[in-house]
Coordinates of C-alpha atoms in Angstrom, one line a residue:
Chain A
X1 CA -12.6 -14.9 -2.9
X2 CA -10.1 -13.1 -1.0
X3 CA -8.0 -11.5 -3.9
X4 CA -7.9 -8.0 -5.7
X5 CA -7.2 -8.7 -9.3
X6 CA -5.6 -6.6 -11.9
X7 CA -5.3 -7.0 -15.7
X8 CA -2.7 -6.4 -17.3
X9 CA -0.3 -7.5 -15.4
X10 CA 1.9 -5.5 -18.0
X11 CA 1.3 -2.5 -20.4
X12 CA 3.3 -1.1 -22.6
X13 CA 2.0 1.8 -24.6
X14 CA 3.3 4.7 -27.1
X15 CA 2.6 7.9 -26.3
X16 CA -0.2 8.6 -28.6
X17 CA -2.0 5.4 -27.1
X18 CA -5.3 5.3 -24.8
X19 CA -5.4 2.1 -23.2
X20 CA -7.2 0.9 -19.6
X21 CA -5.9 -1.0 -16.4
X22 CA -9.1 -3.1 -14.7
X23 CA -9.1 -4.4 -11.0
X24 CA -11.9 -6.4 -10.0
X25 CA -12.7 -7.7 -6.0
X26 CA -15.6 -9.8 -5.0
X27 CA -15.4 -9.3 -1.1
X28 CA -17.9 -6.8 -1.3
X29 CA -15.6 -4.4 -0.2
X30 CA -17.1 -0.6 -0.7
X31 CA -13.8 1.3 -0.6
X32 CA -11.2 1.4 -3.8
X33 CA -8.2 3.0 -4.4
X34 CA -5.6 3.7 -7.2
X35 CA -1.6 3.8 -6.2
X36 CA 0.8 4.4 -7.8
X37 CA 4.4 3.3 -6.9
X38 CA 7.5 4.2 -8.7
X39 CA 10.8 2.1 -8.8
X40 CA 12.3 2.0 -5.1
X41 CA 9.7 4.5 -4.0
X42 CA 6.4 3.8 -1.8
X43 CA 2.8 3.7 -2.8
X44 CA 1.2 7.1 -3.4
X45 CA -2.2 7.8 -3.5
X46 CA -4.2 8.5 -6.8
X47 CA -7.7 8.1 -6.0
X48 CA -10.6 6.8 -3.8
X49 CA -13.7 5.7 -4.5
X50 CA -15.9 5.2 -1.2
X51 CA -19.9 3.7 -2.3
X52 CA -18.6 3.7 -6.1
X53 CA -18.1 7.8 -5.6
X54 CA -15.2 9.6 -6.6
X55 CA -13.8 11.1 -2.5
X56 CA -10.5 11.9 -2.7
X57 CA -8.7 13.2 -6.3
X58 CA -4.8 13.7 -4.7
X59 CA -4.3 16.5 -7.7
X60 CA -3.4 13.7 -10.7
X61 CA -3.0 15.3 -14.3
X62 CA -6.3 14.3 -16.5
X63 CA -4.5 12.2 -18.6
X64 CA -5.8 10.1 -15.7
X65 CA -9.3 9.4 -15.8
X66 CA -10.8 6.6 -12.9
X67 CA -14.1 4.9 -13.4
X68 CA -15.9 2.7 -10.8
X69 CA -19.1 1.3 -12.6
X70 CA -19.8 -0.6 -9.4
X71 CA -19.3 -1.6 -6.1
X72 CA -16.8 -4.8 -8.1
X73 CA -15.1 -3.0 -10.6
X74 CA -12.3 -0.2 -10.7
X75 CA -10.8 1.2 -14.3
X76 CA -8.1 3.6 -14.7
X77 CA -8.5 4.9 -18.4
X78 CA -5.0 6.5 -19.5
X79 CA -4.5 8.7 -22.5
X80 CA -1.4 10.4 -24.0
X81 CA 0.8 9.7 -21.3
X82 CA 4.4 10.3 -20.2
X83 CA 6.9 8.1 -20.4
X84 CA 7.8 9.6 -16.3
X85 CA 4.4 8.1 -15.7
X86 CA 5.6 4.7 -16.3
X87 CA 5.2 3.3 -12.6
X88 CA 3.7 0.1 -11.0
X89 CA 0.1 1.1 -10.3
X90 CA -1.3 -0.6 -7.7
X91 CA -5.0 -1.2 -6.9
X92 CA -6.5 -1.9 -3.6
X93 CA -9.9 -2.4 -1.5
X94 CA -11.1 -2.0 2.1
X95 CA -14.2 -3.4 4.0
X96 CA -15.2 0.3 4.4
X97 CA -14.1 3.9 3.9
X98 CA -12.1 4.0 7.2
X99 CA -8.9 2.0 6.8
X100 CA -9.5 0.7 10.3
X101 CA -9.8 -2.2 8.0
X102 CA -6.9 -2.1 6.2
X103 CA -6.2 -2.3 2.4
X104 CA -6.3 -6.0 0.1
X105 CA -3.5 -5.0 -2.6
X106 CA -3.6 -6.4 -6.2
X107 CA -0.8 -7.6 -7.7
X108 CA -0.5 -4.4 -9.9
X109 CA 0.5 -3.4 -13.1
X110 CA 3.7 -2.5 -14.5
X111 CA 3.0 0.3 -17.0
X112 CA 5.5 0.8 -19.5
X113 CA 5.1 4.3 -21.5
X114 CA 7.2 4.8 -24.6
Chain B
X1 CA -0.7 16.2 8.5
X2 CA 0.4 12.6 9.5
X3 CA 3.5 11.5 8.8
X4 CA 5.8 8.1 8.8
X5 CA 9.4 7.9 9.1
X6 CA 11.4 4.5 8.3
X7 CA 15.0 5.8 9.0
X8 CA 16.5 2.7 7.5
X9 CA 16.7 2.1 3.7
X10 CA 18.6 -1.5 4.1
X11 CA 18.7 -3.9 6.7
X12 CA 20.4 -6.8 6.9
X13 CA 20.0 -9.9 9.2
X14 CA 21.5 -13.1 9.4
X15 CA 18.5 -16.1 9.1
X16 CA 18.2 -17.3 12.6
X17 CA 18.8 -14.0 14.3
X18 CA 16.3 -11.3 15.7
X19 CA 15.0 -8.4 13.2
X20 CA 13.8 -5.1 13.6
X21 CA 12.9 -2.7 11.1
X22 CA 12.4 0.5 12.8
X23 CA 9.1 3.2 12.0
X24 CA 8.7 6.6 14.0
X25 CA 5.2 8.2 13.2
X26 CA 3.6 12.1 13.7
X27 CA -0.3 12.1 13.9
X28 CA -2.9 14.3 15.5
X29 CA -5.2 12.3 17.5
X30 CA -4.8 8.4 17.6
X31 CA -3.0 6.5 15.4
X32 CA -3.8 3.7 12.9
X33 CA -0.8 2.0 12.2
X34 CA 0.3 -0.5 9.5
X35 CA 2.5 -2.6 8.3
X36 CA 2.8 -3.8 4.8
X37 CA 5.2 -6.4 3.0
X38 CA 6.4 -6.4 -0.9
X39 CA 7.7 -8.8 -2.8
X40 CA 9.2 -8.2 -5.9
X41 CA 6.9 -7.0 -8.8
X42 CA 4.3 -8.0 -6.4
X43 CA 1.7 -5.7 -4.7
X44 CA 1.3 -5.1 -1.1
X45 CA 0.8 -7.7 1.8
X46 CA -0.7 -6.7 4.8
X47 CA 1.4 -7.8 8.1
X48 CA -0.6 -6.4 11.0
X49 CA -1.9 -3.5 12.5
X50 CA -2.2 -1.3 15.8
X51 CA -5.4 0.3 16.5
X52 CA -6.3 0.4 20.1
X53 CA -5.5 -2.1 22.7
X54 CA -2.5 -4.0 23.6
X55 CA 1.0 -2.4 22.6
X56 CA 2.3 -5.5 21.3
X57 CA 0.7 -6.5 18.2
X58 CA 1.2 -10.2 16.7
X59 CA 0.4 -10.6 12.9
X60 CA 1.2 -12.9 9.9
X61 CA 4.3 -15.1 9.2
X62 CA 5.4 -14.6 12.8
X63 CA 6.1 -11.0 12.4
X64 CA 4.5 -8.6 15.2
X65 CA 5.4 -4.6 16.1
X66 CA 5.6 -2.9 19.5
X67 CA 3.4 0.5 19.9
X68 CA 5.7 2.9 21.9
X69 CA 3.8 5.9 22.4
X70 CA 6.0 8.1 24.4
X71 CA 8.8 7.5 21.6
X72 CA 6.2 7.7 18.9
X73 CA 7.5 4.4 17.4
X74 CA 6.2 1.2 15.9
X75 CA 9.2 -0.8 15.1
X76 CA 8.3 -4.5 13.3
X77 CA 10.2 -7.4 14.9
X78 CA 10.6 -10.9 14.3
X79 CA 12.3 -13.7 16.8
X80 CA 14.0 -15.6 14.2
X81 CA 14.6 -14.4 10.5
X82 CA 14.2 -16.5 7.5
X83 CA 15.3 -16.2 4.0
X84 CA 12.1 -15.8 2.6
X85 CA 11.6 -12.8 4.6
X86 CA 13.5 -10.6 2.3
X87 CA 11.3 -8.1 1.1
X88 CA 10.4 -4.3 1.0
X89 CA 8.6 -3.6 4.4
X90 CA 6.3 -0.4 4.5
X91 CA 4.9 1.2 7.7
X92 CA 1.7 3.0 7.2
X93 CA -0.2 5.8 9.0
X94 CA -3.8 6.8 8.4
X95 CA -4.0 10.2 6.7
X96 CA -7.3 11.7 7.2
X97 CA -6.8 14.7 4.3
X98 CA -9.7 15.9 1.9
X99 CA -11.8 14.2 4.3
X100 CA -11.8 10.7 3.8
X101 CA -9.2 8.7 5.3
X102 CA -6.8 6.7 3.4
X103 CA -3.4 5.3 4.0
X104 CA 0.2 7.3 3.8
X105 CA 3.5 4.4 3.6
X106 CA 6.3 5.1 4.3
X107 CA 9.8 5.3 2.3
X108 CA 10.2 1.6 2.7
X109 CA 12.6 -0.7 4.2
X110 CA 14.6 -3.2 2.4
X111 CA 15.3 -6.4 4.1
X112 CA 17.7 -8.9 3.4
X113 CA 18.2 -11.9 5.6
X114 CA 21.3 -13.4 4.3
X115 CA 22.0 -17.3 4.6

């Protein structure tokens, strides 16, 4: 299995709404990361999770909240979100923690806020 | 802080013909370069990559990218362009902020090969 998966592929959501976005990867890769990539716009970095621990928080609001309950598995729990954080957010996984190995990319999932 | 420049938004190519879509970079130390292709609605494809060794780099779908360190560029080529190659094309530096190391892309490069 060479693929990063992520369910939903869409999401729409009111305001009001809490709702989660899974991504699941079974190359035993140790590094995971959250992007998130507005229309036209490249990738930008959310979070990383190196050995299932939290290492690099790039300053997103709390509405926000990552979970990594293994070395397999990455959430991104969203509650009372924007509709300026409607965005294609993009989940990824690396051998390691140094990128030397570069990034598998999911497929992603539109988010829709309304 | 590293940086990535693609000074191109659009670029278009006849299919058949030679394409270059340019990337100028700004790191401390050695570099880690990348390049990544998007589909539409899709997520990101990884192309190849420069670490150490030979400046001329060969990765997937016959696509390969010339290190030039004295003009800080990494410019993505390919011999003949095809259709299918239209895409969004990324070029990516390691950033090693808050001390773990991660990837910073680029604005992005449209390609369209046109028939």
């Amino acid at each position: 299995d060479t693929e990063v998966t992520q369910t939903p592929k869409h999401l729409v959501m009111g305001m009001t709404n809490k709702k989660s976005l899974k991504c699941e990867q079974h190359m035993g890769h140790r590094a995971m990361y959250w992007y998130k990539q507005k229309a036209k716009k490249p990738p930008e970095l959310m979070f990383v999770y190196s050995y299932e621990k939290l290492s690099i928080n790039e300053s997103v609001p709390s509405r926000f909240s990552p979970e990594c309950p293994n070395s397999s598995l990455l959430n991104l729990h969203l509650h009372a979100l924007q509709p300026e954080d409607s965005a294609l957010y993009l989940c990824a996984s690396s051998q390691d923690s140094d990128v030397y190995y570069g990034y598998t990319f999911g497929s992603g999932t539109r988010l829709t806020v309304v | 802080a590293q940086s990535v420049a693609q000074p191109e938004d659009q670029v278009n190519v006849a299919e058949g013909n030679p394409l270059t879509v340019k990337c100028t970079y700004s790191v401390s130390g050695n570099p880690y370069l990348f390049w990544y292709v998007q589909y539409p609605n899709r997520g990101l494809q990884f192309l190849l990559k420069y670490i150490t060794g030979d400046n001329l780099v060969k990765g997937s779908y016959g696509f390969e990218a010339e290190f030039n360190k004295s003009q800080t560029s990494f410019h993505l080529k390919k011999p003949s362009a095809l259709v299918s190659d239209s895409a969004l094309y990324f070029c990516a530096v390691r950033d090693m902020g808050a001390g773990a190391n991660n990837l910073f892309f680029g604005t992005g490069t449209r390609l369209t090969v046109i028939p």
